[in-house]
């Protein structure tokens, strides 16, 4: 019945993002988005309509144009009325994120295989409540505000500078610590690390000082790729990475200087540009900067909170007969029901959802579809980008420059051995998992993202030409294509 209704009244959805995502965590995020950021914006009652699609391994996130416009107007009015709004939003959102992680840690410590299913379910409900709070911190992309601000700037590049975070990103901090380790490896253990990973791993135990440093680094940052449906970074991953640095004669000293100087230079540029703007534009830029900071900070917290929940989720998996890799494609309601009724969930059902599943929220009414029904919804409601030219794509300049190189389409940092220095990285979007690959490339091209996106922020830190928001680069180009990236014009073309 609902499918017929949708067909009769096709909704005007805007596809905001394409992600690699699972059902469990995104269901909880949907719940948070439905409530909205009442902790800072009580006049906004949440997003009442959402469309999330899982289609052939890609997760599409859609919202109504009308609600996005209304949300943007509410946020703009609030910001101009209260000049401290942006800073408060940033501070409170960060506190919520940190509290969620700490609370989930506490929940996981209570997990015991002697607990009853009901007791485990009670812990699971607490986890769900906590994780959904992360969704409440989401302020939708403020594209209309961004466009109005760009009109006040003499150069679109200035928006990226003005909205850049005041502190180094977590990815930059991880990279700096990693570079310190590789510096020590080159000075003291270079010959060892030129061996095969298995040999390195076996021999490393004989050198407790560097072994302990690497182990601590792995433990501190292993969770980074989880929000992007990747496996944790284990010690093998980092050992292979260190080997690639040595093999490629990577100039880590230069990279360290770039990262350390980037923040100082950026702050100086930001102050200079801000002094040239009127008060209203300054307020809106602070708002865009705050939302950019929270978005990137929250992306890492999504991963860390999931990681801290592993003891609980793996215990649930044992009881319902599923590995975590499949359990996460079931909804919280289905998982709770299986626990309470002592039922088993089926692996095949979870696998199917990666390729054909829909969560549709209409006027706060939740509906889900899978298989053929899901495909009907996707076909009716989701328009696909048409490709008119298979030799060129256009996007926005995130960082200027002109580079020629061979294309490498990358989805996972573990593909780093397939990437040669100077390659042009082409991907759907960048994320913390891909920062390591980005550092090796000559230029970066993405399907998605705006001036304040992850790719834009990191490309500026790395000073690498970057074209964002092409929509179709991963479909137009293939591995090995020789291309010219003219980031100044936002154009990438085959040569």
Coordinates of C-alpha atoms in Angstrom, one line a residue:
X1 CA 0.0 0.0 0.0
X2 CA 2.8 2.4 0.9
X3 CA 4.6 1.7 -2.3
X4 CA 1.5 2.6 -4.4
X5 CA 1.2 5.8 -2.3
X6 CA 4.8 6.7 -3.0
X7 CA 4.3 6.1 -6.7
X8 CA 1.3 8.4 -6.8
X9 CA 3.1 11.2 -4.8
X10 CA 6.8 11.0 -5.7
X11 CA 8.7 12.7 -2.9
X12 CA 11.4 15.3 -3.7
X13 CA 14.4 13.8 -2.1
X14 CA 17.9 15.2 -2.1
X15 CA 20.6 12.6 -2.0
X16 CA 23.1 14.0 0.5
X17 CA 25.6 11.2 0.8
X18 CA 26.6 7.8 -0.3
X19 CA 28.2 5.7 2.4
X20 CA 29.3 2.2 3.2
X21 CA 27.1 1.6 6.3
X22 CA 25.4 -1.0 8.3
X23 CA 21.7 -1.2 9.3
X24 CA 22.0 -1.4 13.1
X25 CA 24.0 1.8 13.7
X26 CA 22.3 3.9 11.0
X27 CA 18.9 2.9 12.4
X28 CA 20.1 4.4 15.7
X29 CA 21.4 7.5 13.9
X30 CA 18.0 7.9 12.2
X31 CA 16.3 7.9 15.6
X32 CA 18.6 10.7 16.7
X33 CA 18.0 12.7 13.6
X34 CA 14.2 12.3 14.1
X35 CA 14.5 14.0 17.5
X36 CA 16.9 16.7 16.4
X37 CA 19.4 18.8 18.4
X38 CA 17.0 19.8 21.1
X39 CA 19.9 20.4 23.5
X40 CA 20.8 23.6 21.5
X41 CA 17.8 24.1 19.1
X42 CA 14.6 23.3 21.0
X43 CA 12.5 25.1 18.3
X44 CA 13.4 22.5 15.8
X45 CA 11.4 19.3 16.3
X46 CA 13.5 16.9 14.2
X47 CA 13.6 15.6 10.6
X48 CA 10.3 13.8 10.0
X49 CA 11.1 12.3 6.6
X50 CA 14.2 10.2 5.7
X51 CA 15.1 7.7 3.0
X52 CA 18.0 5.4 3.6
X53 CA 18.8 2.8 0.8
X54 CA 21.2 -0.1 0.7
X55 CA 21.7 -0.9 -3.0
X56 CA 24.5 -3.2 -4.2
X57 CA 26.7 -2.4 -1.3
X58 CA 26.1 1.4 -1.3
X59 CA 24.1 3.2 1.3
X60 CA 22.3 6.3 0.1
X61 CA 21.1 9.0 2.5
X62 CA 18.2 11.2 1.4
X63 CA 16.2 14.0 2.9
X64 CA 13.4 16.2 1.6
X65 CA 14.4 19.4 -0.1
X66 CA 11.6 21.2 1.9
X67 CA 12.9 20.0 5.3
X68 CA 16.5 20.8 4.5
X69 CA 15.5 24.3 3.5
X70 CA 13.3 24.8 6.7
X71 CA 16.1 23.4 8.9
X72 CA 18.7 25.8 7.3
X73 CA 16.4 28.8 7.9
X74 CA 15.8 27.8 11.6
X75 CA 19.5 27.4 12.2
X76 CA 20.3 30.7 10.4
X77 CA 17.8 32.7 12.5
X78 CA 19.1 31.2 15.7
X79 CA 22.7 32.0 14.8
X80 CA 22.0 35.6 14.0
X81 CA 19.9 36.0 17.1
X82 CA 22.5 34.4 19.4
X83 CA 26.1 35.0 18.3
X84 CA 27.3 32.3 20.8
X85 CA 25.1 29.6 19.2
X86 CA 27.9 28.1 17.0
X87 CA 30.4 27.8 19.8
X88 CA 27.8 26.4 22.2
X89 CA 26.7 23.8 19.5
X90 CA 30.3 22.8 19.0
X91 CA 31.0 22.5 22.8
X92 CA 27.8 20.7 23.7
X93 CA 28.0 18.3 20.7
X94 CA 31.6 17.4 21.6
X95 CA 30.5 16.7 25.3
X96 CA 27.7 14.5 24.1
X97 CA 30.0 12.5 21.8
X98 CA 32.6 12.0 24.6
X99 CA 29.9 11.0 27.1
X100 CA 28.4 8.5 24.7
X101 CA 31.8 6.8 24.3
X102 CA 32.3 6.7 28.1
X103 CA 28.8 5.4 28.8
X104 CA 29.1 2.7 26.2
X105 CA 32.5 1.7 27.7
X106 CA 30.7 1.3 31.1
X107 CA 27.9 -0.7 29.5
X108 CA 30.4 -3.1 27.9
X109 CA 32.2 -3.7 31.2
X110 CA 29.0 -5.2 32.6
X111 CA 28.8 -7.9 29.8
X112 CA 29.1 -11.4 31.2
X113 CA 28.2 -14.7 29.5
X114 CA 26.4 -15.7 32.7
X115 CA 23.8 -12.9 32.3
X116 CA 20.4 -13.9 31.1
X117 CA 19.1 -12.9 27.7
X118 CA 16.9 -10.3 29.3
X119 CA 19.8 -8.8 31.1
X120 CA 21.8 -8.7 27.9
X121 CA 18.9 -7.1 26.2
X122 CA 18.6 -4.4 28.9
X123 CA 22.3 -3.5 28.2
X124 CA 21.6 -3.5 24.5
X125 CA 18.8 -1.1 25.0
X126 CA 21.1 1.2 27.0
X127 CA 23.7 1.0 24.2
X128 CA 21.0 1.9 21.6
X129 CA 19.8 4.9 23.6
X130 CA 23.4 6.2 23.9
X131 CA 24.4 5.7 20.3
X132 CA 21.3 7.4 19.0
X133 CA 22.3 10.5 20.9
X134 CA 25.1 10.9 18.3
X135 CA 22.4 11.4 15.7
X136 CA 20.9 14.2 17.8
X137 CA 24.0 16.3 17.3
X138 CA 23.6 16.3 13.5
X139 CA 22.9 19.7 11.8
X140 CA 22.1 19.0 8.2
X141 CA 24.5 20.5 5.5
X142 CA 23.8 24.2 5.3
X143 CA 24.2 24.6 1.6
X144 CA 22.0 27.7 1.3
X145 CA 24.0 29.5 4.0
X146 CA 27.3 28.4 2.4
X147 CA 26.2 29.9 -1.0
X148 CA 25.2 33.2 0.6
X149 CA 28.6 33.4 2.4
X150 CA 30.5 32.6 -0.8
X151 CA 28.9 35.6 -2.4
X152 CA 30.7 37.8 0.2
X153 CA 34.2 36.3 -0.5
X154 CA 36.6 37.3 -3.2
X155 CA 37.8 33.7 -3.6
X156 CA 35.9 30.4 -2.9
X157 CA 39.1 29.0 -1.4
X158 CA 38.8 31.4 1.4
X159 CA 35.7 29.6 2.8
X160 CA 37.8 26.5 3.4
X161 CA 40.4 28.5 5.3
X162 CA 37.8 30.4 7.3
X163 CA 35.9 27.3 8.3
X164 CA 38.9 25.1 9.0
X165 CA 39.2 23.6 12.5
X166 CA 41.1 25.5 15.2
X167 CA 43.0 22.4 16.1
X168 CA 44.6 19.5 14.3
X169 CA 42.2 16.7 13.3
X170 CA 42.5 13.3 14.9
X171 CA 43.8 11.9 11.7
X172 CA 46.6 14.5 11.6
X173 CA 47.5 13.7 15.2
X174 CA 47.6 10.0 14.4
X175 CA 49.8 10.7 11.3
X176 CA 52.2 12.8 13.4
X177 CA 52.6 10.0 16.0
X178 CA 53.0 7.5 13.1
X179 CA 55.7 9.6 11.5
X180 CA 57.6 9.7 14.8
X181 CA 57.5 5.9 14.9
X182 CA 58.8 5.6 11.3
X183 CA 61.6 8.1 12.1
X184 CA 62.7 5.8 14.9
X185 CA 62.4 2.7 12.7
X186 CA 64.5 4.3 10.0
X187 CA 67.2 5.2 12.5
X188 CA 67.4 1.9 14.4
X189 CA 65.4 -0.9 12.7
X190 CA 65.4 -0.2 8.9
X191 CA 67.0 -3.5 7.9
X192 CA 64.4 -5.4 9.9
X193 CA 61.4 -3.6 8.4
X194 CA 62.6 -4.3 4.8
X195 CA 61.7 -8.0 5.4
X196 CA 58.3 -9.6 4.8
X197 CA 55.6 -8.6 7.3
X198 CA 55.6 -12.1 8.9
X199 CA 59.4 -11.9 9.5
X200 CA 59.1 -8.4 10.9
X201 CA 56.3 -9.5 13.2
X202 CA 58.2 -12.5 14.5
X203 CA 61.5 -10.6 15.0
X204 CA 59.9 -7.5 16.5
X205 CA 59.4 -9.1 19.9
X206 CA 63.2 -9.0 20.3
X207 CA 63.0 -5.2 20.3
X208 CA 60.6 -4.4 23.1
X209 CA 61.0 -0.6 22.9
X210 CA 59.7 -0.2 19.4
X211 CA 57.4 -3.2 19.7
X212 CA 55.6 -1.5 22.6
X213 CA 55.4 1.8 20.8
X214 CA 53.7 0.2 17.8
X215 CA 51.4 -1.9 20.0
X216 CA 50.3 1.3 21.8
X217 CA 49.7 3.1 18.5
X218 CA 47.6 0.2 17.2
X219 CA 45.5 0.1 20.4
X220 CA 45.0 3.9 20.3
X221 CA 43.9 4.2 16.7
X222 CA 42.8 0.7 15.5
X223 CA 39.1 1.7 15.5
X224 CA 39.3 4.6 13.0
X225 CA 38.0 2.8 9.9
X226 CA 35.0 1.1 11.6
X227 CA 32.3 3.7 10.7
X228 CA 33.1 3.1 7.0
X229 CA 32.5 -0.7 7.1
X230 CA 36.2 -1.5 7.3
X231 CA 38.0 -3.9 9.6
X232 CA 40.0 -2.5 12.5
X233 CA 43.6 -1.6 11.8
X234 CA 45.7 -4.4 13.3
X235 CA 49.4 -4.6 13.8
X236 CA 49.9 -6.3 10.4
X237 CA 48.3 -3.2 8.8
X238 CA 50.7 -0.8 10.4
X239 CA 53.8 -3.0 9.9
X240 CA 52.9 -3.2 6.2
X241 CA 52.5 0.6 6.2
X242 CA 55.8 1.2 7.8
X243 CA 57.4 -1.1 5.2
X244 CA 55.8 0.9 2.4
X245 CA 57.3 4.2 3.8
X246 CA 60.8 2.7 3.7
X247 CA 60.3 1.1 0.3
X248 CA 59.0 4.3 -1.3
X249 CA 61.7 6.5 0.4
X250 CA 58.8 8.6 1.9
X251 CA 59.9 12.1 3.0
X252 CA 58.4 11.9 6.5
X253 CA 60.4 14.8 7.8
X254 CA 58.9 17.1 5.2
X255 CA 55.4 15.8 6.0
X256 CA 55.9 16.4 9.7
X257 CA 56.9 20.0 9.0
X258 CA 53.8 20.5 6.8
X259 CA 51.5 19.2 9.5
X260 CA 53.1 21.2 12.3
X261 CA 53.3 24.5 10.2
X262 CA 49.8 24.1 8.6
X263 CA 48.0 25.0 11.8
X264 CA 50.0 28.2 12.4
X265 CA 49.7 29.4 8.8
X266 CA 46.0 28.6 8.7
X267 CA 45.3 30.6 11.8
X268 CA 47.1 33.6 10.5
X269 CA 45.3 33.5 7.2
X270 CA 42.0 33.0 9.0
X271 CA 42.4 36.1 11.2
X272 CA 43.4 38.2 8.2
X273 CA 40.4 37.2 6.2
X274 CA 37.9 37.5 9.1
X275 CA 39.0 41.1 9.6
X276 CA 37.7 42.0 6.1
X277 CA 34.1 40.7 6.7
X278 CA 30.9 42.2 8.1
X279 CA 29.5 40.9 11.3
X280 CA 26.7 38.8 9.9
X281 CA 29.1 37.0 7.5
X282 CA 31.4 36.3 10.4
X283 CA 28.6 34.7 12.4
X284 CA 27.6 32.5 9.5
X285 CA 31.2 31.5 8.9
X286 CA 31.5 30.5 12.6
X287 CA 28.4 28.4 12.2
X288 CA 29.7 26.6 9.1
X289 CA 33.0 26.1 10.9
X290 CA 31.3 24.6 14.0
X291 CA 29.2 22.2 11.9
X292 CA 32.3 21.1 10.0
X293 CA 34.2 20.5 13.2
X294 CA 31.3 18.5 14.8
X295 CA 30.8 16.5 11.6
X296 CA 34.4 15.3 11.5
X297 CA 34.6 14.8 15.2
X298 CA 31.4 12.8 15.3
X299 CA 32.6 10.6 12.3
X300 CA 35.4 9.4 14.5
X301 CA 33.1 9.0 17.5
X302 CA 30.8 6.8 15.4
X303 CA 33.7 4.4 15.0
X304 CA 35.0 4.6 18.6
X305 CA 31.5 4.1 20.1
X306 CA 31.0 1.0 17.9
X307 CA 34.4 -0.3 18.9
X308 CA 33.7 0.1 22.6
X309 CA 30.4 -1.8 22.1
X310 CA 32.2 -4.9 20.6
X311 CA 32.0 -7.0 23.9
X312 CA 28.3 -6.5 24.1
X313 CA 27.5 -7.0 20.4
X314 CA 29.7 -10.0 20.1
X315 CA 28.0 -11.6 23.1
X316 CA 24.6 -10.9 21.5
X317 CA 25.9 -12.5 18.2
X318 CA 26.8 -15.7 20.0
X319 CA 23.3 -15.9 21.5
X320 CA 21.4 -15.3 18.2
X321 CA 23.8 -17.3 16.1
X322 CA 25.5 -14.5 14.0
X323 CA 28.9 -13.0 13.6
X324 CA 29.1 -9.3 14.2
X325 CA 29.7 -8.7 10.5
X326 CA 26.1 -10.0 9.9
X327 CA 24.4 -9.0 13.2
X328 CA 24.9 -5.3 12.3
X329 CA 22.6 -5.7 9.3
X330 CA 19.6 -6.3 11.6
X331 CA 17.6 -3.6 13.3
X332 CA 17.6 -3.0 17.1
X333 CA 14.0 -4.2 17.3
X334 CA 14.8 -7.5 15.5
X335 CA 17.9 -8.1 17.7
X336 CA 15.9 -7.4 20.9
X337 CA 13.1 -9.7 19.8
X338 CA 15.6 -12.5 19.1
X339 CA 17.2 -12.2 22.5
X340 CA 13.9 -12.1 24.4
X341 CA 12.3 -15.0 22.5
X342 CA 15.6 -16.9 22.4
X343 CA 15.4 -17.0 18.6
X344 CA 18.2 -17.4 16.1
X345 CA 18.7 -14.9 13.3
X346 CA 19.7 -16.0 9.8
X347 CA 23.0 -15.2 8.1
X348 CA 21.4 -15.1 4.6
X349 CA 18.8 -12.5 5.5
X350 CA 21.6 -10.2 6.8
X351 CA 23.7 -10.7 3.7
X352 CA 20.8 -9.8 1.4
X353 CA 20.3 -6.5 3.2
X354 CA 23.8 -5.2 2.0
X355 CA 22.4 -5.2 -1.5
X356 CA 18.7 -4.5 -1.2
X357 CA 17.2 -2.8 1.8
X358 CA 15.3 0.4 2.5
X359 CA 14.4 2.3 5.7
X360 CA 11.8 4.9 4.8
X361 CA 10.5 7.4 7.4
X362 CA 7.4 9.4 6.4
X363 CA 5.9 11.8 8.8
X364 CA 7.8 10.0 11.6
X365 CA 6.3 6.7 10.6
X366 CA 9.0 4.0 10.2
X367 CA 8.9 1.5 7.4
X368 CA 11.4 -1.0 6.1
X369 CA 11.7 -3.1 2.9
X370 CA 14.0 -5.7 1.5
X371 CA 14.5 -7.6 -1.7
X372 CA 12.2 -6.8 -4.6
X373 CA 10.1 -4.4 -2.5
X374 CA 13.2 -2.4 -1.6
X375 CA 14.3 -2.2 -5.2
X376 CA 10.9 -0.8 -6.2
X377 CA 11.2 2.0 -3.7
X378 CA 14.8 2.7 -4.8
X379 CA 13.7 2.8 -8.5
X380 CA 10.8 5.1 -7.8
X381 CA 12.4 7.5 -5.3
X382 CA 16.1 7.7 -6.2
X383 CA 17.3 9.4 -9.3
X384 CA 20.7 8.4 -10.7
X385 CA 23.3 10.8 -12.0
X386 CA 23.5 10.7 -15.8
X387 CA 26.9 10.4 -17.4
X388 CA 27.2 12.6 -20.5
X389 CA 30.9 12.7 -21.0
X390 CA 33.2 9.7 -20.2
X391 CA 36.4 11.8 -20.7
X392 CA 35.9 14.6 -18.2
X393 CA 34.3 15.5 -14.9
X394 CA 33.7 18.8 -13.1
X395 CA 33.6 19.6 -9.4
X396 CA 34.7 22.1 -6.9
X397 CA 38.3 23.1 -6.0
X398 CA 39.1 22.1 -2.5
X399 CA 42.8 22.9 -2.8
X400 CA 44.4 24.5 -5.9
X401 CA 47.0 23.0 -8.2
X402 CA 47.6 21.2 -11.5
X403 CA 48.8 17.6 -11.6
X404 CA 49.0 14.8 -14.2
X405 CA 49.0 11.1 -13.1
X406 CA 47.5 7.7 -13.3
X407 CA 44.2 7.0 -11.7
X408 CA 43.9 4.7 -8.7
X409 CA 40.3 4.0 -7.5
X410 CA 40.6 3.2 -3.8
X411 CA 38.1 2.2 -1.2
X412 CA 40.3 0.9 1.6
X413 CA 43.6 1.9 3.1
X414 CA 44.7 -1.7 2.9
X415 CA 45.0 -1.1 -0.9
X416 CA 48.0 1.2 -0.3
X417 CA 50.4 -1.3 -1.9
X418 CA 48.5 -0.8 -5.2
X419 CA 49.0 2.9 -5.0
X420 CA 52.2 4.5 -6.4
X421 CA 53.6 7.8 -5.3
X422 CA 52.0 10.5 -7.5
X423 CA 48.9 8.6 -8.5
X424 CA 45.6 10.4 -8.7
X425 CA 43.4 9.1 -5.9
X426 CA 39.7 8.7 -7.1
X427 CA 37.1 7.7 -4.5
X428 CA 33.5 8.2 -3.5
X429 CA 34.6 10.3 -0.6
X430 CA 37.5 10.4 1.7
X431 CA 37.3 9.4 5.3
X432 CA 39.8 8.8 8.2
X433 CA 40.6 5.3 6.8
X434 CA 41.9 6.8 3.6
X435 CA 44.2 9.5 5.0
X436 CA 47.2 7.2 4.8
X437 CA 46.5 6.7 1.0
X438 CA 45.9 10.4 0.5
X439 CA 49.4 11.2 1.8
X440 CA 50.9 9.0 -1.0
X441 CA 48.9 10.5 -3.9
X442 CA 49.6 13.5 -6.1
X443 CA 46.0 14.7 -6.2
X444 CA 42.6 13.7 -4.9
X445 CA 39.3 13.5 -6.7
X446 CA 36.0 12.6 -5.0
X447 CA 32.4 12.0 -6.1
X448 CA 31.0 13.7 -3.0
X449 CA 31.8 16.5 -0.5
X450 CA 31.8 20.2 -0.1
X451 CA 34.2 23.0 0.9
X452 CA 34.0 21.8 4.5
X453 CA 34.2 18.1 3.8
X454 CA 36.8 15.7 5.1
X455 CA 38.6 15.6 1.7
X456 CA 38.7 19.4 1.6
X457 CA 40.1 19.7 5.2
X458 CA 42.7 17.0 4.7
X459 CA 43.8 18.1 1.2
X460 CA 44.5 21.6 2.7
X461 CA 46.5 20.1 5.5
X462 CA 48.5 18.0 2.9
X463 CA 48.6 20.8 0.3
X464 CA 47.5 18.5 -2.4
X465 CA 45.4 19.5 -5.4
X466 CA 41.8 18.3 -4.7
X467 CA 38.6 18.3 -6.7
X468 CA 35.5 17.5 -4.8
X469 CA 31.8 16.8 -5.5
X470 CA 32.2 15.5 -9.1
X471 CA 29.4 13.0 -8.5
X472 CA 30.6 10.5 -11.1
X473 CA 34.4 10.3 -11.1
X474 CA 34.4 6.7 -9.8
X475 CA 32.1 5.8 -12.7
X476 CA 33.9 7.7 -15.4
X477 CA 37.5 6.8 -14.7
X478 CA 39.2 3.4 -14.2
X479 CA 42.5 2.3 -12.7
X480 CA 45.4 3.2 -15.0
X481 CA 43.7 6.1 -16.8
X482 CA 46.1 9.0 -17.4
X483 CA 44.4 12.2 -16.3
X484 CA 45.1 15.8 -15.8
X485 CA 43.7 17.3 -12.6
X486 CA 43.2 21.1 -12.9
X487 CA 42.0 21.8 -9.4
X488 CA 42.1 25.5 -10.0
X489 CA 39.2 25.1 -12.4
X490 CA 37.6 22.0 -10.7
X491 CA 38.2 19.9 -13.9
X492 CA 39.6 16.4 -14.3
X493 CA 40.0 15.1 -17.8
X494 CA 41.6 12.0 -19.5
X495 CA 44.7 12.7 -21.5

